[in-house]
Amino acid sequence: MTLRHDWSRNEIRALFDLPFMDLVFRAQTVHRQHFDPNAVQVSTLLSIKTGACPEDCKYCSQSGHYDTGLDKEKLLAIQKVIEEAINAKEKGASRFCMGAAWRSPREKDMPYVLEMVKQVKALGLETCMTLGMLSAEQAVALKEAGLDYYNHNLDTSPEHYGKIITTRSYDDRLNTLAHVREAGLKVCAGGIVGLGEAREDRIGLLMQLANLPAHPESVPINMLVKIAGTPLGDVDDLDPFEFIRTVAVARLLMPESHVRLSAGRETMNDQMQALCFMAGANSIFYGEKLLTTSNPEAAHDRQLFQRLGINSKQTQDVSDASREEAIAQSLRQQQLSALSRDAMASRDTVN
Ligand code: SAM
Ligand code: DTB
Ligand code: SF4
């Protein structure tokens, strides 16, 4: 199947307008042509610099423009980031995503973030960063350090954008995405729904993403996490079925991309998440914290995957591998103690 980059607004609207069952069925059918329907990729997030952001994104706990009561934190020490990455790997994440509340990284920050990438990569994890706007040179430096993915969202439609952010433009975001792509990094770009936007804006967002010169490899669809103190702290809830429709349409427009069920899972029950997977979502953030807000318990997610038969192949592989490793380790221990017994015995004989 050839990937399309010329989706019209009318075509996308027609997908949104399908009866729910028809839309989800079509999305699942396309999903199966490109992916294992029972596999979900798992990433863990870490905020490496928190709060006091100069941008005015009206949804964000970290914007310095609003009083959200968030504890600010300077750039984390590299050792701390590595400890968190090891933790994430042990819990089963395959990718570690580091986020900073910056408009863009300053030159003096770059050596630290590049070192973080190198060391996280050396643990055998895929690496992802989201640091705000990037110059072409910064994108190349990140690529050379071993970064796999860069996350930079378009957030909403160009038409709705001015109601959400005024300190950086839509074109600024598109330019960063172009720098990321040109540097050879994989692109993670999506948006947020439930910002009080209209369906036309969800259509506009997906149209922008699907008509980029290349589809992002990863498309996060975030449900707004309402943050008290921000201008969107008490916006009306979005109909959950409209969220699932957005996931399904993303799957249909960008059939080879991972569609990520991102922020907002804590407010979704297990059945809704299962419907999102049915509609073509095939990655999640895993671990109790997103950047500053909470995410479902890892144990709950593992149980949900088990109940749905998701990643059972990988889980099986992991448990087989860890069982084999445990057996190998105990054999090594037995051999070591046999050696030391022999050594003690010969010492006793000599004495
Ligand atoms: N500061 C960088 C930037 O914005 O480019 C990177 C971090 S920022 C937190 C990454 C993305 O998280 C945002 O673009 C937005 O799509 C999403 N996000 C932030 N706050 C959110 C919230 N309260 N609910 C849902 N998504 C959110
Ligand atoms: C993305 O699209 N969602 C993630 C990740 N990219 C960086 C962030 C979600 C943030 C949710 C609010 C918070 O925890 O601060
Ligand atoms: Fe800053 Fe990113 Fe939050 Fe916007 S979304 S205020 S840029 S941390």
mmCIF file of C-alpha atoms in Angstrom, residues 157-333:
data_model
loop_
_atom_site.group_PDB
_atom_site.id
_atom_site.type_symbol
_atom_site.label_atom_id
_atom_site.label_comp_id
_atom_site.label_asym_id
_atom_site.label_seq_id
_atom_site.Cartn_x
_atom_site.Cartn_y
_atom_site.Cartn_z
ATOM 1 C CA SER A 157 -4.965 22.594 14.113
ATOM 2 C CA PRO A 158 -3.334 25.722 12.651
ATOM 3 C CA GLU A 159 -6.749 27.440 13.039
ATOM 4 C CA HIS A 160 -7.091 26.682 16.771
ATOM 5 C CA TYR A 161 -3.402 27.078 17.586
ATOM 6 C CA GLY A 162 -3.509 30.810 18.424
ATOM 7 C CA LYS A 163 -6.049 30.114 21.191
ATOM 8 C CA ILE A 164 -3.612 27.698 22.869
ATOM 9 C CA ILE A 165 -0.107 29.126 22.435
ATOM 10 C CA THR A 166 1.072 32.604 21.498
ATOM 11 C CA THR A 167 4.811 32.454 22.243
ATOM 12 C CA ARG A 168 5.785 30.168 19.357
ATOM 13 C CA SER A 169 4.147 29.812 15.970
ATOM 14 C CA TYR A 170 2.877 26.823 14.029
ATOM 15 C CA ASP A 171 5.640 27.462 11.496
ATOM 16 C CA ASP A 172 8.233 27.344 14.297
ATOM 17 C CA ARG A 173 6.972 23.854 15.085
ATOM 18 C CA LEU A 174 7.018 22.756 11.437
ATOM 19 C CA ASN A 175 10.580 24.095 11.104
ATOM 20 C CA THR A 176 11.739 22.047 14.093
ATOM 21 C CA LEU A 177 10.111 18.948 12.622
ATOM 22 C CA ALA A 178 11.944 19.617 9.332
ATOM 23 C CA HIS A 179 15.296 19.952 11.166
ATOM 24 C CA VAL A 180 14.627 16.705 13.035
ATOM 25 C CA ARG A 181 13.759 14.855 9.826
ATOM 26 C CA GLU A 182 16.730 16.298 7.910
ATOM 27 C CA ALA A 183 19.098 15.189 10.683
ATOM 28 C CA GLY A 184 17.915 11.602 10.125
ATOM 29 C CA LEU A 185 16.145 11.307 13.471
ATOM 30 C CA LYS A 186 12.845 9.462 13.746
ATOM 31 C CA VAL A 187 9.972 11.878 14.241
ATOM 32 C CA CYS A 188 7.433 11.666 17.061
ATOM 33 C CA ALA A 189 4.727 14.282 16.438
ATOM 34 C CA GLY A 190 1.094 14.414 17.418
ATOM 35 C CA GLY A 191 -1.192 16.579 19.460
ATOM 36 C CA ILE A 192 -3.728 16.999 22.230
ATOM 37 C CA VAL A 193 -7.480 16.612 22.065
ATOM 38 C CA GLY A 194 -9.978 17.869 24.620
ATOM 39 C CA LEU A 195 -8.624 21.433 24.543
ATOM 40 C CA GLY A 196 -12.100 22.755 23.781
ATOM 41 C CA GLU A 197 -11.391 22.471 20.044
ATOM 42 C CA ALA A 198 -14.018 21.522 17.463
ATOM 43 C CA ARG A 199 -14.002 18.332 15.388
ATOM 44 C CA GLU A 200 -12.799 20.483 12.471
ATOM 45 C CA ASP A 201 -9.652 21.168 14.533
ATOM 46 C CA ARG A 202 -9.031 17.492 15.172
ATOM 47 C CA ILE A 203 -9.422 17.028 11.414
ATOM 48 C CA GLY A 204 -7.023 19.937 10.814
ATOM 49 C CA LEU A 205 -4.407 18.499 13.194
ATOM 50 C CA LEU A 206 -4.478 15.037 11.597
ATOM 51 C CA MET A 207 -4.427 16.583 8.117
ATOM 52 C CA GLN A 208 -1.231 18.478 8.997
ATOM 53 C CA LEU A 209 0.446 15.365 10.395
ATOM 54 C CA ALA A 210 -0.600 13.066 7.550
ATOM 55 C CA ASN A 211 0.413 15.552 4.853
ATOM 56 C CA LEU A 212 3.946 16.112 6.178
ATOM 57 C CA PRO A 213 6.545 15.085 3.570
ATOM 58 C CA ALA A 214 6.998 11.840 5.579
ATOM 59 C CA HIS A 215 4.614 10.522 8.220
ATOM 60 C CA PRO A 216 5.990 10.733 11.765
ATOM 61 C CA GLU A 217 7.123 7.281 12.884
ATOM 62 C CA SER A 218 5.255 7.919 16.131
ATOM 63 C CA VAL A 219 2.020 9.898 16.520
ATOM 64 C CA PRO A 220 1.082 10.637 20.143
ATOM 65 C CA ILE A 221 -2.584 11.398 20.692
ATOM 66 C CA ASN A 222 -2.835 13.022 24.109
ATOM 67 C CA MET A 223 -6.106 13.521 25.966
ATOM 68 C CA LEU A 224 -5.821 16.795 27.860
ATOM 69 C CA VAL A 225 -4.815 16.274 31.494
ATOM 70 C CA LYS A 226 -6.599 19.201 33.109
ATOM 71 C CA ILE A 227 -4.239 21.206 35.291
ATOM 72 C CA ALA A 228 -5.693 23.536 37.929
ATOM 73 C CA GLY A 229 -4.331 27.032 37.514
ATOM 74 C CA THR A 230 -4.001 26.850 33.720
ATOM 75 C CA PRO A 231 -6.551 28.524 31.428
ATOM 76 C CA LEU A 232 -7.751 25.027 30.378
ATOM 77 C CA GLY A 233 -8.027 23.717 33.940
ATOM 78 C CA ASP A 234 -11.794 23.262 33.778
ATOM 79 C CA VAL A 235 -12.589 22.946 30.108
ATOM 80 C CA ASP A 236 -15.485 20.592 29.240
ATOM 81 C CA ASP A 237 -14.705 16.872 28.877
ATOM 82 C CA LEU A 238 -14.435 15.450 25.387
ATOM 83 C CA ASP A 239 -16.777 12.579 24.475
ATOM 84 C CA PRO A 240 -14.594 9.446 24.907
ATOM 85 C CA PHE A 241 -15.884 8.067 21.588
ATOM 86 C CA GLU A 242 -14.586 11.186 19.850
ATOM 87 C CA PHE A 243 -11.135 10.438 21.287
ATOM 88 C CA ILE A 244 -11.319 6.868 19.956
ATOM 89 C CA ARG A 245 -12.444 8.206 16.571
ATOM 90 C CA THR A 246 -9.373 10.452 16.513
ATOM 91 C CA VAL A 247 -7.126 7.441 17.165
ATOM 92 C CA ALA A 248 -8.885 5.448 14.433
ATOM 93 C CA VAL A 249 -8.591 8.232 11.856
ATOM 94 C CA ALA A 250 -4.890 8.695 12.716
ATOM 95 C CA ARG A 251 -4.404 4.956 12.081
ATOM 96 C CA LEU A 252 -6.176 5.179 8.699
ATOM 97 C CA LEU A 253 -4.272 8.259 7.513
ATOM 98 C CA MET A 254 -0.830 7.084 8.698
ATOM 99 C CA PRO A 255 -1.011 3.279 8.417
ATOM 100 C CA GLU A 256 2.678 2.586 9.070
ATOM 101 C CA SER A 257 3.092 4.912 12.060
ATOM 102 C CA HIS A 258 2.894 3.912 15.686
ATOM 103 C CA VAL A 259 -0.131 5.697 17.120
ATOM 104 C CA ARG A 260 0.545 6.395 20.782
ATOM 105 C CA LEU A 261 -2.194 6.392 23.394
ATOM 106 C CA SER A 262 -0.460 9.105 25.421
ATOM 107 C CA ALA A 263 -1.456 11.463 28.237
ATOM 108 C CA GLY A 264 -4.854 11.035 29.862
ATOM 109 C CA ARG A 265 -4.968 7.238 30.288
ATOM 110 C CA GLU A 266 -5.604 7.673 33.997
ATOM 111 C CA THR A 267 -9.061 9.012 33.228
ATOM 112 C CA MET A 268 -9.808 6.142 30.803
ATOM 113 C CA ASN A 269 -11.138 2.819 32.008
ATOM 114 C CA ASP A 270 -9.699 -0.481 30.778
ATOM 115 C CA GLN A 271 -12.516 -0.963 28.272
ATOM 116 C CA MET A 272 -11.863 2.417 26.679
ATOM 117 C CA GLN A 273 -8.156 1.683 26.374
ATOM 118 C CA ALA A 274 -8.981 -1.686 24.782
ATOM 119 C CA LEU A 275 -11.136 0.148 22.221
ATOM 120 C CA CYS A 276 -8.234 2.519 21.524
ATOM 121 C CA PHE A 277 -6.002 -0.505 20.811
ATOM 122 C CA MET A 278 -8.776 -1.905 18.611
ATOM 123 C CA ALA A 279 -8.844 1.428 16.764
ATOM 124 C CA GLY A 280 -5.125 1.108 16.029
ATOM 125 C CA ALA A 281 -3.246 2.564 18.984
ATOM 126 C CA ASN A 282 -0.078 0.525 19.428
ATOM 127 C CA SER A 283 2.139 2.295 21.900
ATOM 128 C CA ILE A 284 1.773 3.758 25.375
ATOM 129 C CA PHE A 285 3.696 5.555 28.078
ATOM 130 C CA TYR A 286 4.345 3.141 30.911
ATOM 131 C CA GLY A 287 5.307 3.917 34.495
ATOM 132 C CA GLU A 288 3.548 5.843 37.240
ATOM 133 C CA LYS A 289 4.512 9.295 36.002
ATOM 134 C CA LEU A 290 4.268 11.108 32.687
ATOM 135 C CA LEU A 291 6.304 14.339 32.969
ATOM 136 C CA THR A 292 4.621 16.057 35.907
ATOM 137 C CA THR A 293 1.280 14.237 36.172
ATOM 138 C CA SER A 294 0.420 10.684 37.065
ATOM 139 C CA ASN A 295 -0.085 7.722 34.779
ATOM 140 C CA PRO A 296 -1.674 4.334 35.591
ATOM 141 C CA GLU A 297 0.285 1.999 37.908
ATOM 142 C CA ALA A 298 2.737 -0.164 35.948
ATOM 143 C CA ALA A 299 1.312 -3.280 37.620
ATOM 144 C CA HIS A 300 -2.180 -2.322 36.436
ATOM 145 C CA ASP A 301 -0.925 -1.896 32.866
ATOM 146 C CA ARG A 302 0.843 -5.252 32.984
ATOM 147 C CA GLN A 303 -2.371 -6.846 34.207
ATOM 148 C CA LEU A 304 -4.389 -5.081 31.474
ATOM 149 C CA PHE A 305 -1.976 -6.355 28.814
ATOM 150 C CA GLN A 306 -2.262 -9.837 30.245
ATOM 151 C CA ARG A 307 -6.075 -9.710 30.232
ATOM 152 C CA LEU A 308 -6.038 -8.546 26.613
ATOM 153 C CA GLY A 309 -3.281 -10.920 25.467
ATOM 154 C CA ILE A 310 -1.116 -7.944 24.498
ATOM 155 C CA ASN A 311 2.641 -8.525 24.245
ATOM 156 C CA SER A 312 2.245 -12.080 25.546
ATOM 157 C CA LYS A 313 4.923 -13.190 23.073
ATOM 158 C CA GLN A 314 7.387 -10.604 24.404
ATOM 159 C CA THR A 315 6.398 -11.284 28.025
ATOM 160 C CA GLN A 316 6.928 -14.975 27.378
ATOM 161 C CA ASP A 317 10.327 -14.190 25.829
ATOM 162 C CA VAL A 318 11.253 -12.000 28.772
ATOM 163 C CA SER A 319 10.199 -14.583 31.325
ATOM 164 C CA ASP A 320 11.967 -17.353 29.385
ATOM 165 C CA ALA A 321 15.071 -15.188 29.152
ATOM 166 C CA SER A 322 15.024 -14.297 32.822
ATOM 167 C CA ARG A 323 14.396 -17.915 33.803
ATOM 168 C CA GLU A 324 17.333 -19.015 31.662
ATOM 169 C CA GLU A 325 19.495 -16.248 33.135
ATOM 170 C CA ALA A 326 18.484 -17.303 36.671
ATOM 171 C CA ILE A 327 19.414 -20.928 35.891
ATOM 172 C CA ALA A 328 22.757 -19.844 34.371
ATOM 173 C CA GLN A 329 23.487 -17.692 37.405
ATOM 174 C CA SER A 330 22.757 -20.459 39.869
ATOM 175 C CA LEU A 331 24.976 -22.852 37.860
ATOM 176 C CA ARG A 332 27.778 -20.259 37.975
ATOM 177 C CA GLN A 333 27.316 -19.965 41.733
#
